[in-house]
Amino acid sequence: MTVSVKIMPNSPRRPHVVVLAYDGLCTFEFGIAYEVFGLPRPEMGEGWYHYSVCGVEPGPLRASGGLSVSVDRGLEVLAEADLIVVPGWRSIDAPVPEPLIDALRQAHERGARIMSLCSGVAVLAASGLLSGRRATTHWRYVASLAARYPQIAFDANVLYMDEGSILTAAGSAAGIDLCLHVVRGDFGAEAANSVARRLVLPPHREGGQAQFISAPVLEEREGMRLGPLLQWMRERLDEEQSISLLAQKAGMSLRTFQRRFETTTGLSVGEWLLKERLRHARNLLEKELAASLDDIAAASGFGTLATMRHHFRKRLGTSPSAYRKSFGV
């Protein structure tokens, strides 16, 4: 049986999606944009997207994976676009050509939407289109870009950010989430669900980037004093750890201990313990598949499953059970 999805585009004509191609092209992100917007979908009817590729530079263009790409159209096609997709960029530090910046600004001024996938946010940042806006990108790039562009409010936790005419996606696969979000807004949930089924993906993923970030090892500059104490704390996450007890074990006054702890770790004692308990719970959920959620909550120092759920939802944007389904091995 063939399933037909009747789509109702928001505009009377087919939305024209133009995807950038450039020397050093990120082929995975480019493939995502083509798969969602460019792949023929006869089941969607005649109003589905019109798709084009824009060569930022004269070809042939090198692409990751040892490929070369030849593109028929250049920056002039951006003047026809309803949606422009920047599928990554050669490097977050690589300069962005002025002609591309000018073309993107002109497209934005006339009302085109512009969307970046992963490192493609560097192009939008360089163009000034993100100034005063919220944005996201892969969590590895956020600190560097935030330092270079303090006028942009980066969020490292979400999968994508929709600011209306400007949209940004986090890591590479989060580009799929954003593309499906755009389809949902343009043609409705039924169309987005249909595309997701062909991709063999859920139409909407639970949670955000926070659940994928591996917490860095904290720098323990106090060496012989705070270093062993931090290890002692990690080994007893299921126990009550009052600040007075910790200060006593460190051989410091309460005030001195709190100051040095924050200087060393960059966090208050309570925040540090919460992050460590979340990390320990994540590790148990990934590896101890026979353990119950209640046991993991107790072993991690949360006390109750309800408390652990609260902190998972608030900090990671997901639930313990959903996290286990995604990462359990």
Coordinates of C-alpha atoms in Angstrom, one line a residue:
M1 CA 0.0 0.0 0.0
T2 CA 1.3 3.4 -0.9
V3 CA 0.9 6.2 1.7
S4 CA 0.3 9.6 0.3
V5 CA 1.0 12.7 2.4
K6 CA -0.9 15.8 1.4
I7 CA 1.3 18.8 2.1
M8 CA 0.2 22.4 2.6
P9 CA 3.2 24.8 2.1
N10 CA 3.0 28.1 3.8
S11 CA 3.8 29.9 0.6
P12 CA 1.9 29.6 -2.8
R13 CA 5.0 28.3 -4.5
R14 CA 7.5 25.6 -3.8
P15 CA 10.0 26.8 -1.1
H16 CA 13.4 27.1 -2.8
V17 CA 16.2 25.5 -0.7
V18 CA 19.8 26.4 -1.7
V19 CA 22.7 24.5 -0.1
L20 CA 26.2 25.9 -0.1
A21 CA 29.1 23.9 -1.5
Y22 CA 32.7 25.1 -0.9
D23 CA 36.3 23.9 -1.1
G24 CA 36.7 21.5 1.9
L25 CA 33.0 20.6 1.9
C26 CA 31.7 18.7 4.9
T27 CA 30.0 15.9 3.0
F28 CA 28.0 14.4 5.9
E29 CA 26.2 17.7 6.6
F30 CA 25.8 18.3 2.9
G31 CA 24.2 14.9 2.6
I32 CA 21.8 15.6 5.4
A33 CA 20.5 18.8 3.6
Y34 CA 20.1 16.8 0.3
E35 CA 18.4 13.9 2.0
V36 CA 15.7 16.1 3.6
F37 CA 15.2 18.8 1.0
G38 CA 16.6 17.6 -2.3
L39 CA 15.7 13.9 -2.5
P40 CA 12.7 13.3 -4.8
R41 CA 9.6 12.6 -2.7
P42 CA 6.7 12.0 -5.1
E43 CA 4.5 11.0 -2.1
M44 CA 4.6 14.6 -1.0
G45 CA 2.9 16.0 -4.1
E46 CA 3.9 18.9 -6.3
G47 CA 4.4 21.5 -3.6
W48 CA 7.6 19.9 -2.1
Y49 CA 10.9 21.8 -1.9
H50 CA 12.8 23.0 -5.0
Y51 CA 16.5 22.2 -4.4
S52 CA 19.6 23.9 -5.7
V53 CA 23.3 23.9 -4.9
C54 CA 25.4 27.0 -4.8
G55 CA 29.1 27.0 -5.4
V56 CA 30.9 29.5 -3.1
E57 CA 34.0 29.3 -5.3
P58 CA 34.7 28.1 -8.8
G59 CA 35.0 24.3 -9.0
P60 CA 35.9 21.6 -8.9
L61 CA 35.7 21.7 -5.2
R62 CA 37.4 19.3 -2.8
A63 CA 35.1 17.5 -0.3
S64 CA 35.9 15.4 2.7
G65 CA 36.3 11.7 2.0
G66 CA 38.5 12.2 -1.1
L67 CA 35.7 13.5 -3.3
S68 CA 35.5 16.4 -5.7
V69 CA 32.4 18.4 -6.5
S70 CA 31.4 20.3 -9.6
V71 CA 28.6 22.9 -9.2
D72 CA 26.8 24.6 -12.0
R73 CA 25.6 27.7 -10.2
G74 CA 27.4 30.3 -8.1
L75 CA 26.4 32.9 -5.5
E76 CA 23.8 34.5 -7.8
V77 CA 21.4 31.6 -7.0
L78 CA 21.2 32.9 -3.4
A79 CA 19.0 35.7 -4.7
E80 CA 16.3 33.1 -5.4
A81 CA 16.5 31.2 -2.2
D82 CA 13.8 30.9 0.5
L83 CA 16.0 28.9 2.7
I84 CA 19.8 28.8 2.6
V85 CA 21.7 25.9 4.3
V86 CA 25.4 26.2 5.3
P87 CA 26.4 22.6 5.7
G88 CA 29.4 23.0 8.0
W89 CA 32.5 25.0 7.2
R90 CA 36.1 24.1 6.4
S91 CA 37.2 25.2 9.9
I92 CA 35.7 27.5 12.6
D93 CA 38.8 29.6 12.2
A94 CA 38.8 29.7 8.4
P95 CA 38.0 33.1 6.9
V96 CA 34.7 33.5 5.1
P97 CA 34.8 35.1 1.7
E98 CA 33.4 38.7 1.5
P99 CA 31.2 37.9 -1.5
L100 CA 29.5 35.1 0.4
I101 CA 29.0 37.4 3.4
D102 CA 27.5 40.1 1.2
A103 CA 25.2 37.6 -0.5
L104 CA 24.0 36.1 2.8
R105 CA 23.3 39.6 4.2
Q106 CA 21.3 40.5 1.1
A107 CA 19.3 37.3 1.2
H108 CA 18.5 37.9 4.9
E109 CA 17.4 41.5 4.2
R110 CA 14.9 40.3 1.6
G111 CA 13.5 37.7 4.0
A112 CA 15.2 34.4 3.3
R113 CA 15.8 32.0 6.1
I114 CA 19.4 31.0 6.7
M115 CA 20.4 27.8 8.5
S116 CA 23.7 26.4 9.6
L117 CA 24.6 22.8 10.5
C118 CA 27.4 22.2 13.0
S119 CA 30.5 24.3 12.2
G120 CA 28.5 26.2 9.5
V121 CA 27.7 28.6 12.4
A122 CA 31.1 30.1 11.8
V123 CA 29.9 31.5 8.5
L124 CA 26.8 33.1 10.1
A125 CA 28.9 34.5 12.9
A126 CA 31.4 36.1 10.5
S127 CA 28.5 37.6 8.5
G128 CA 27.2 39.4 11.6
L129 CA 23.7 37.8 11.2
L130 CA 23.9 36.2 14.7
S131 CA 24.7 39.4 16.6
G132 CA 22.3 39.8 19.4
R133 CA 20.8 36.4 18.8
R134 CA 20.9 33.0 20.4
A135 CA 22.8 30.2 18.6
T136 CA 24.2 26.8 19.0
T137 CA 26.9 24.6 17.4
H138 CA 28.8 21.5 18.3
W139 CA 29.8 21.7 22.0
R140 CA 33.5 21.4 21.1
Y141 CA 33.3 24.8 19.3
V142 CA 31.2 26.8 21.7
A143 CA 33.9 28.2 24.0
S144 CA 36.1 29.3 21.1
L145 CA 33.3 31.0 19.2
A146 CA 31.8 32.6 22.2
A147 CA 35.2 34.2 23.0
R148 CA 35.5 35.5 19.5
Y149 CA 31.8 36.7 19.2
P150 CA 30.7 37.8 22.7
Q151 CA 27.6 39.5 21.1
I152 CA 26.2 36.0 20.3
A153 CA 24.5 34.0 23.0
F154 CA 25.7 30.5 22.5
D155 CA 23.9 27.5 24.1
A156 CA 25.9 24.3 24.2
N157 CA 23.1 22.2 25.5
V158 CA 20.4 22.2 22.8
L159 CA 20.3 20.3 19.5
Y160 CA 19.2 23.2 17.5
M161 CA 18.1 26.9 17.9
D162 CA 15.3 28.5 15.9
E163 CA 15.5 32.3 15.9
G164 CA 12.9 32.7 13.1
S165 CA 14.9 33.8 10.1
I166 CA 18.2 32.4 11.5
L167 CA 18.5 28.7 12.6
T168 CA 21.5 26.8 13.9
A169 CA 22.1 23.2 14.6
A170 CA 24.6 21.6 17.0
G171 CA 26.7 18.6 16.1
S172 CA 26.5 17.0 12.6
A173 CA 23.6 14.6 13.3
A174 CA 21.6 17.4 15.1
G175 CA 21.4 18.9 11.6
I176 CA 18.8 16.2 10.9
D177 CA 16.8 17.3 13.9
L178 CA 16.8 20.9 12.6
C179 CA 15.9 19.9 9.1
L180 CA 12.9 17.9 10.3
H181 CA 12.0 20.9 12.5
V182 CA 11.9 23.1 9.4
V183 CA 9.8 20.5 7.5
R184 CA 7.4 20.4 10.4
G185 CA 7.0 24.2 10.3
D186 CA 6.7 24.4 6.5
F187 CA 4.4 21.4 5.9
G188 CA 3.2 20.1 9.2
A189 CA 3.9 17.2 11.5
E190 CA 2.6 14.5 9.2
A191 CA 5.1 15.5 6.5
A192 CA 7.9 15.6 9.0
N193 CA 7.0 12.2 10.3
S194 CA 6.9 10.8 6.8
V195 CA 10.4 12.1 6.1
A196 CA 11.6 10.8 9.5
R197 CA 10.2 7.3 8.7
R198 CA 12.2 7.2 5.5
L199 CA 15.3 8.1 7.4
V200 CA 14.5 5.4 10.0
L201 CA 14.6 8.0 12.7
P202 CA 12.3 9.4 15.3
P203 CA 10.7 12.6 14.2
H204 CA 11.8 14.4 17.4
R205 CA 14.7 13.4 19.6
E206 CA 14.4 13.8 23.4
G207 CA 17.0 15.9 25.2
G208 CA 19.8 18.0 24.0
Q209 CA 23.5 18.1 23.5
A210 CA 24.3 18.0 27.3
Q211 CA 23.7 14.3 27.4
F212 CA 26.5 13.7 24.8
I213 CA 29.2 15.9 26.4
S214 CA 32.0 14.0 28.2
A215 CA 32.8 16.1 31.3
P216 CA 36.5 17.1 31.3
V217 CA 38.8 16.1 34.1
L218 CA 39.0 19.0 36.5
E219 CA 42.3 20.7 37.0
E220 CA 43.4 20.0 40.6
R221 CA 45.9 22.7 41.3
E222 CA 45.9 22.2 45.1
G223 CA 47.8 18.9 44.5
M224 CA 48.5 17.3 47.9
R225 CA 45.6 19.1 49.7
L226 CA 42.5 19.2 47.5
G227 CA 43.5 16.5 45.0
P228 CA 43.2 13.6 47.4
L229 CA 40.0 15.1 48.9
L230 CA 38.4 15.3 45.5
Q231 CA 39.1 11.6 44.9
W232 CA 37.8 10.8 48.4
M233 CA 34.6 12.7 47.5
R234 CA 34.2 10.8 44.2
E235 CA 34.5 7.5 46.0
R236 CA 31.7 8.4 48.4
L237 CA 29.1 10.0 46.2
D238 CA 26.4 8.0 47.9
E239 CA 27.2 9.5 51.3
E240 CA 26.3 12.9 52.8
Q241 CA 29.2 15.3 52.3
S242 CA 28.7 18.4 54.4
I243 CA 31.0 21.4 53.7
S244 CA 32.1 21.5 57.4
L245 CA 33.2 17.8 57.1
L246 CA 35.1 18.5 53.9
A247 CA 36.8 21.6 55.3
Q248 CA 37.9 19.6 58.3
K249 CA 39.3 16.8 56.1
A250 CA 41.2 19.4 54.1
G251 CA 42.6 21.0 57.2
M252 CA 41.2 24.4 56.4
S253 CA 38.7 26.9 57.9
L254 CA 35.3 26.8 56.3
R255 CA 35.7 30.1 54.5
T256 CA 39.2 29.2 53.2
F257 CA 38.0 25.8 52.0
Q258 CA 35.1 27.2 50.1
R259 CA 37.3 29.8 48.4
R260 CA 40.0 27.4 47.4
F261 CA 37.6 24.8 46.3
E262 CA 35.9 27.2 43.9
T263 CA 39.3 28.5 42.7
T264 CA 40.5 25.0 42.0
T265 CA 37.4 23.5 40.4
G266 CA 35.5 26.6 39.2
L267 CA 32.4 25.3 41.0
S268 CA 30.8 25.5 44.4
V269 CA 30.9 22.3 46.5
G270 CA 27.3 21.6 45.9
E271 CA 27.5 22.1 42.1
W272 CA 30.7 20.0 41.9
L273 CA 29.0 17.1 43.8
L274 CA 25.9 17.4 41.5
K275 CA 28.0 17.2 38.4
E276 CA 29.9 14.2 39.7
R277 CA 26.7 12.4 40.8
L278 CA 25.3 13.0 37.3
R279 CA 28.4 11.7 35.7
H280 CA 28.4 8.6 38.0
A281 CA 24.8 7.9 37.3
R282 CA 25.4 8.2 33.5
N283 CA 28.2 5.7 33.8
L284 CA 26.1 3.2 35.7
L285 CA 23.2 3.6 33.3
E286 CA 25.5 2.9 30.4
K287 CA 27.3 -0.1 31.9
E288 CA 25.1 -1.6 34.7
L289 CA 22.1 -2.6 32.7
A290 CA 20.9 -5.1 35.3
A291 CA 20.8 -2.4 38.0
S292 CA 17.4 -0.8 38.7
L293 CA 17.0 2.9 38.4
D294 CA 16.2 3.1 42.1
D295 CA 19.6 1.4 42.9
I296 CA 21.4 3.7 40.5
A297 CA 19.8 6.8 42.1
A298 CA 20.9 5.6 45.6
A299 CA 24.4 4.6 44.4
S300 CA 24.9 8.0 42.8
G301 CA 23.9 10.0 45.9
F302 CA 20.5 11.2 44.7
G303 CA 18.6 9.3 47.3
T304 CA 15.5 8.8 45.3
L305 CA 14.7 8.1 41.7
A306 CA 12.4 11.2 41.6
T307 CA 15.4 13.4 42.6
M308 CA 17.6 11.8 39.9
R309 CA 14.9 12.3 37.3
H310 CA 14.6 16.0 38.2
H311 CA 18.3 16.6 37.8
F312 CA 18.6 14.6 34.6
R313 CA 15.7 16.5 33.1
K314 CA 17.0 19.9 34.2
R315 CA 20.7 19.4 33.4
L316 CA 20.7 16.9 30.5
G317 CA 17.3 17.5 29.0
T318 CA 16.3 13.8 29.2
S319 CA 15.3 11.1 31.6
P320 CA 17.4 8.3 33.2
S321 CA 15.4 5.7 31.3
A322 CA 15.7 7.5 28.0
Y323 CA 19.4 8.0 28.6
R324 CA 19.9 4.3 29.2
K325 CA 18.0 3.4 26.0
S326 CA 20.3 5.7 24.0
F327 CA 23.7 4.8 25.6
G328 CA 23.3 1.5 27.4
V329 CA 25.8 -1.1 26.1

